XYZ file of C-alpha atoms in Angstrom:
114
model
C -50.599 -16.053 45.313
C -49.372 -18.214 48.295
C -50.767 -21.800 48.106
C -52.559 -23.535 51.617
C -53.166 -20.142 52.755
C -56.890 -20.117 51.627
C -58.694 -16.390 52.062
C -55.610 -14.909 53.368
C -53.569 -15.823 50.133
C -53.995 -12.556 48.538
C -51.446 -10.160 50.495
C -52.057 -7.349 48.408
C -55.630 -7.172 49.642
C -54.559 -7.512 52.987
C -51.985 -4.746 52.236
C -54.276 -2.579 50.792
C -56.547 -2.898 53.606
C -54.166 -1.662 56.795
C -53.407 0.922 54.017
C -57.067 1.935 54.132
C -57.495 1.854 57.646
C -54.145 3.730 58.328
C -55.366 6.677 56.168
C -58.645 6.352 58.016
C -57.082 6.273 61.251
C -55.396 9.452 60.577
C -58.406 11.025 58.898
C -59.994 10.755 62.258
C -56.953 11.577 64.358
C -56.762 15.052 62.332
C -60.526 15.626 62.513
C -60.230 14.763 66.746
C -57.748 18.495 66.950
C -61.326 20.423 64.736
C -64.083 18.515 66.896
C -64.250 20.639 69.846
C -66.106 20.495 73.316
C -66.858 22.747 76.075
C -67.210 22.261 79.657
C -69.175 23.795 82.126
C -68.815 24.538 85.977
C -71.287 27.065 88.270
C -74.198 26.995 86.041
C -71.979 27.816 83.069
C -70.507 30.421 84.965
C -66.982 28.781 83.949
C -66.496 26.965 80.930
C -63.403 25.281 79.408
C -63.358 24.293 75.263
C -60.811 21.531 74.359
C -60.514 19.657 71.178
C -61.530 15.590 71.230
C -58.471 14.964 72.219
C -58.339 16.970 75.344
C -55.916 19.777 74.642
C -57.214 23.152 76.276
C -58.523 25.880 73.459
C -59.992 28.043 75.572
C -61.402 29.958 79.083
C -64.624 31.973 79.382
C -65.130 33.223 83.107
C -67.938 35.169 83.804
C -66.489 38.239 85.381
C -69.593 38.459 88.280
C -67.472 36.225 90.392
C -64.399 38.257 90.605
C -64.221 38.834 93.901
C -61.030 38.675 96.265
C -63.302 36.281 99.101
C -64.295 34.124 96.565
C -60.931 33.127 95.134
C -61.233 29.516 95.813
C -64.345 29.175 94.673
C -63.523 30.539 91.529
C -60.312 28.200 91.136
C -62.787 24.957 92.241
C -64.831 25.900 89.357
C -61.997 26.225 86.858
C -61.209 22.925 87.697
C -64.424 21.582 87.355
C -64.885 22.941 84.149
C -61.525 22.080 82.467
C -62.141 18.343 83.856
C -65.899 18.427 82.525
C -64.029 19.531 78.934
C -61.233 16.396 79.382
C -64.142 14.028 80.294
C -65.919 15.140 76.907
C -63.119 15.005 74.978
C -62.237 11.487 76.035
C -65.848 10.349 75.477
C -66.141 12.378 71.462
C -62.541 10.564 70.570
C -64.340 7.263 72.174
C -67.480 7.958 69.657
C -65.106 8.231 67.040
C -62.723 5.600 67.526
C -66.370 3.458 67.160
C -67.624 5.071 64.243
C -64.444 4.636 62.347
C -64.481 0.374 63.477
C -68.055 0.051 62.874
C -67.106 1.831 58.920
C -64.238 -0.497 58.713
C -66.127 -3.331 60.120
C -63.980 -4.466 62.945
C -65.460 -5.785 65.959
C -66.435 -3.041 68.721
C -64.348 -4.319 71.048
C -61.157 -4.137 69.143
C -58.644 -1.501 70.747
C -56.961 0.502 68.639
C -54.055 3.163 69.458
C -54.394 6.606 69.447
């Protein structure tokens, strides 16, 4: 198609290609809000479920540690356990991100937005 530009002639290839990887990218962007994780705090006592791409889905607290004296406690471990669920999250969208350059064979150390 265009002469002296060797392999890299053929712009509908490369056209068709960031098309692929565009649907691809938002084939795994969708599928990061159904992959969920959960998060755990005081021996699963708390635990915090976000989607892979760390929004908050939901809160289980075991109710034996409602007690008035142990209010901070209780709030340290909510924390813990919604930052365990974020730390998942971010590391599930990581193993995705990979999967998806390894399948479109990009290097591994290419960055791509979210």
């Amino acid at each position: 198609m265009f002469k002296g530009l060797g392999d890299m002639g053929d712009l509908s290839k490369m056209m068709e290609a960031a098309q692929q990887m565009q649907t691809k990218m938002a084939e795994m962007q969708e599928g990061l809000n159904r992959l969920t994780v959960t998060g755990e705090s005081g021996g699963g006592l708390v635990k915090a479920t976000a989607t892979a791409k760390g929004e908050l889905t939901a809160l289980d607290i075991d109710p034996s540690i409602f007690r008035a004296e142990d209010k901070e406690v209780v709030e340290d471990l909510i924390l813990a356990a919604v930052r365990d669920a974020q730390r998942r999250a971010q590391d599930k969208a990581a193993e995705e991100m990979a999967r998806l350059t390894r399948e479109l064979g990009l290097p591994a150390d290419m960055k791509m937005p979210f």
